[in-house]
Amino acid sequence: SAVISQKPSRDICQRGTSLTIQCQVDSQVTMMFWYRQQPGQSLTLIATANQGSEATYESGFVIDKFPISRPNLTFSTLTVSNMSPEDSSIYLCSVLRDRDMFFGSGTQLSVL
Amino acid sequence: GNSVTQMEGPVTLSEEAFLTINCTYTATGYPSLFWYVQYPGEGLQLLLKATKADDKGSNKGFEATYRKETTSFHLEKGSVQVSDSAVYFCALSDFTSGYSTLTFGKGTMLLVSP
């Protein structure tokens, strides 16, 4: 398994501001992923973050809005930039280990 | 492309009732199939998985069988408990790109009353 610590667990933000979400894994992993779960919806992959390279974004997501850092093999951050109420969602990081995907506890973001 | 369809919720049951949550999928190749559970206010936890046809995944009294002929992976439990109340997500992954990305169903909320 994998132990994933995600911070903050929740936040309430004003529109136009930015929030950075941190994800820490208990041991090194090659691939980390960021997902969004909009209210009442399933999970949508935002991007894949590999250490030492630019993140790969899925259709509909862009780096200017969701910049990602991956400075080492146990840590990643996702920033939600210039927030609007439509960004209110749960954001989850996940890691791939031994062909299984493990998830952090999520960050519940509300934008006013 | 890949897709997962699972039954709409909420599913409302009394304690000790039998549970079935239906899940069907569309995929190229031979995906692995998963059930994840999300308890209120928490992230997703891997509940069980199956990696090839006719495999049965099981955990905590839940089980699901990978049925290639019907492209299904239905979740079952013989006797549910109040503590099983959660949202259940069916998902598939394939490794055609060299790494796994998950495709999720929309989730099914289960509510179990005493």
XYZ file of C-alpha atoms in Angstrom:
226
model
C 0.000 0.000 0.000
C 0.987 3.658 0.208
C 0.501 6.288 2.903
C -0.361 9.627 1.350
C -0.650 12.862 3.308
C -2.527 15.665 1.624
C -2.800 19.243 2.919
C -4.928 21.191 3.502
C -7.882 18.895 4.079
C -10.283 21.717 3.330
C -10.283 25.435 2.633
C -12.638 28.243 1.830
C -11.193 30.791 -0.585
C -12.176 34.026 -2.230
C -12.532 34.200 -5.998
C -9.456 35.457 -7.793
C -7.037 33.971 -5.272
C -4.876 30.837 -5.574
C -4.488 27.779 -3.388
C -1.598 25.318 -3.331
C -2.323 21.738 -2.288
C 0.508 19.525 -1.057
C 0.841 15.783 -1.402
C 3.468 13.763 0.485
C 4.027 10.023 -0.017
C 5.651 7.678 2.503
C 8.199 6.385 -0.006
C 9.427 7.085 -3.499
C 7.079 6.702 -6.437
C 7.626 7.400 -10.084
C 4.183 8.615 -11.003
C 1.819 10.885 -9.132
C -1.572 12.011 -10.354
C -3.994 14.803 -9.547
C -7.766 14.298 -9.798
C -10.768 16.549 -9.395
C -14.100 15.387 -8.019
C -16.830 17.916 -8.612
C -19.903 17.792 -6.356
C -21.903 14.643 -6.990
C -19.602 13.594 -9.824
C -16.943 11.024 -10.438
C -13.222 11.649 -10.541
C -11.583 13.370 -13.480
C -7.857 13.195 -14.069
C -6.252 16.654 -14.196
C -2.648 15.726 -14.872
C 0.136 13.233 -14.396
C 3.252 14.451 -12.576
C 6.597 12.775 -13.087
C 9.704 13.865 -11.254
C 12.098 15.842 -13.404
C 9.709 16.598 -16.241
C 6.747 18.795 -17.027
C 3.360 17.517 -15.941
C 1.127 16.032 -18.619
C -2.318 17.607 -18.637
C -5.580 16.016 -19.730
C -7.919 17.632 -22.193
C -9.668 20.609 -20.627
C -6.936 21.347 -18.092
C -4.062 23.795 -18.655
C -0.858 24.562 -16.850
C -1.672 28.231 -16.303
C -4.762 27.290 -14.323
C -3.372 24.201 -12.558
C 0.415 24.489 -12.243
C 2.017 21.401 -10.771
C 5.395 20.894 -9.167
C 7.199 17.588 -8.614
C 10.517 18.427 -7.003
C 11.310 14.887 -5.822
C 9.974 11.327 -5.784
C 7.870 11.737 -2.631
C 6.258 15.150 -3.039
C 4.045 17.132 -5.395
C 1.941 20.269 -5.314
C -1.084 21.368 -7.299
C -2.025 25.038 -7.441
C -5.530 26.127 -8.347
C -5.029 29.615 -9.773
C -7.341 32.592 -10.108
C -10.161 30.634 -8.529
C -13.830 30.953 -9.348
C -16.840 29.237 -7.736
C -16.707 26.632 -10.530
C -13.429 25.397 -9.027
C -15.236 24.257 -5.887
C -14.431 20.550 -5.794
C -12.494 17.888 -3.988
C -8.942 17.583 -5.291
C -7.128 14.298 -4.758
C -3.596 13.201 -5.352
C -2.822 9.603 -6.095
C 0.202 7.420 -6.683
C 0.808 4.321 -8.710
C 2.549 1.519 -6.850
C 2.794 -2.102 -7.993
C 0.057 -1.462 -10.567
C -2.394 -0.265 -7.897
C -3.535 3.325 -7.484
C -3.666 4.783 -3.973
C -5.320 8.069 -3.039
C -4.817 10.805 -0.527
C -7.704 11.891 1.664
C -8.460 14.849 -0.585
C -8.727 18.614 -0.274
C -12.246 19.997 -0.173
C -12.143 23.441 -1.759
C -14.981 25.945 -1.608
C -14.678 29.189 -3.569
C -16.906 32.092 -2.625
C -12.252 5.029 -25.467
C -12.673 3.417 -22.080
C -15.810 3.920 -20.047
C -17.442 2.591 -16.883
C -21.163 2.560 -16.172
C -22.524 1.814 -12.741
C -25.991 1.851 -11.337
C -27.474 5.082 -10.116
C -27.866 5.606 -6.420
C -28.617 6.007 -3.719
C -29.059 2.380 -2.814
C -30.916 2.179 0.482
C -30.799 -1.062 2.471
C -31.502 -2.313 5.950
C -28.707 -3.839 7.978
C -27.957 -7.490 7.052
C -29.550 -7.130 3.608
C -27.839 -8.429 0.457
C -26.048 -5.848 -1.674
C -25.451 -5.743 -5.394
C -24.050 -2.719 -7.198
C -23.882 -3.239 -10.937
C -20.894 -2.157 -13.010
C -20.256 -2.650 -16.711
C -17.349 -1.419 -18.752
C -16.136 -0.716 -22.250
C -12.446 -1.042 -22.950
C -9.946 -2.013 -25.567
C -7.577 -4.742 -24.591
C -7.654 -6.427 -21.209
C -8.108 -3.926 -18.414
C -7.805 -4.447 -14.699
C -10.970 -3.718 -12.740
C -11.329 -2.108 -9.338
C -13.822 -1.114 -6.714
C -12.986 1.913 -4.588
C -14.919 3.106 -1.538
C -15.200 6.678 -0.290
C -16.439 7.147 3.260
C -17.954 10.531 4.162
C -15.308 13.247 4.264
C -12.494 10.940 3.189
C -10.539 10.065 0.066
C -10.827 6.886 -1.946
C -9.709 3.535 -0.619
C -9.046 0.532 -2.787
C -11.621 -2.088 -1.812
C -10.831 -4.916 -4.203
C -9.531 -5.643 -7.662
C -9.327 -8.262 -10.406
C -6.732 -8.299 -13.120
C -7.984 -10.919 -15.553
C -11.136 -12.659 -16.705
C -12.869 -14.910 -14.137
C -10.761 -13.518 -11.294
C -12.701 -12.806 -8.119
C -11.606 -9.921 -5.944
C -12.681 -9.942 -2.307
C -12.171 -7.864 0.814
C -14.129 -7.136 4.025
C -16.986 -9.399 2.917
C -17.305 -7.684 -0.465
C -16.600 -9.553 -3.677
C -16.723 -8.993 -7.410
C -15.987 -11.286 -10.354
C -14.407 -10.123 -13.616
C -16.824 -11.286 -16.334
C -15.317 -10.719 -19.748
C -18.272 -12.203 -21.628
C -20.681 -9.680 -20.104
C -18.051 -6.940 -19.532
C -19.197 -6.665 -15.942
C -17.713 -6.412 -12.455
C -20.678 -6.302 -10.087
C -20.021 -5.670 -6.398
C -21.765 -7.929 -3.877
C -21.946 -8.378 -0.140
C -24.059 -10.929 1.642
C -24.918 -8.887 4.723
C -24.331 -5.154 4.854
C -23.633 -3.130 7.988
C -24.351 0.483 8.842
C -20.606 1.122 8.622
C -20.698 0.160 4.928
C -22.555 3.387 4.137
C -20.317 5.144 1.621
C -19.933 5.921 -2.064
C -18.621 3.054 -4.176
C -16.742 3.647 -7.418
C -16.097 1.078 -10.104
C -12.982 1.758 -12.178
C -10.788 0.245 -14.838
C -7.223 0.720 -15.842
C -5.248 -0.281 -18.822
C -1.556 -0.201 -19.474
C -1.615 0.412 -23.186
C 0.232 3.687 -22.696
C 2.867 2.010 -20.560
C 1.371 3.256 -17.316
C -1.964 3.023 -15.649
C -4.644 5.672 -15.744
C -7.972 5.014 -14.100
C -11.368 5.523 -15.668
C -14.081 5.829 -13.031
C -17.790 5.305 -13.008
C -19.963 8.015 -11.484
C -20.182 6.347 -8.108
C -23.068 4.737 -6.245
C -24.053 5.931 -2.800
C -25.015 3.178 -0.361
C -27.076 4.036 2.704
C -27.557 1.309 5.294
C -30.040 1.830 8.103
C -30.145 -0.095 11.415
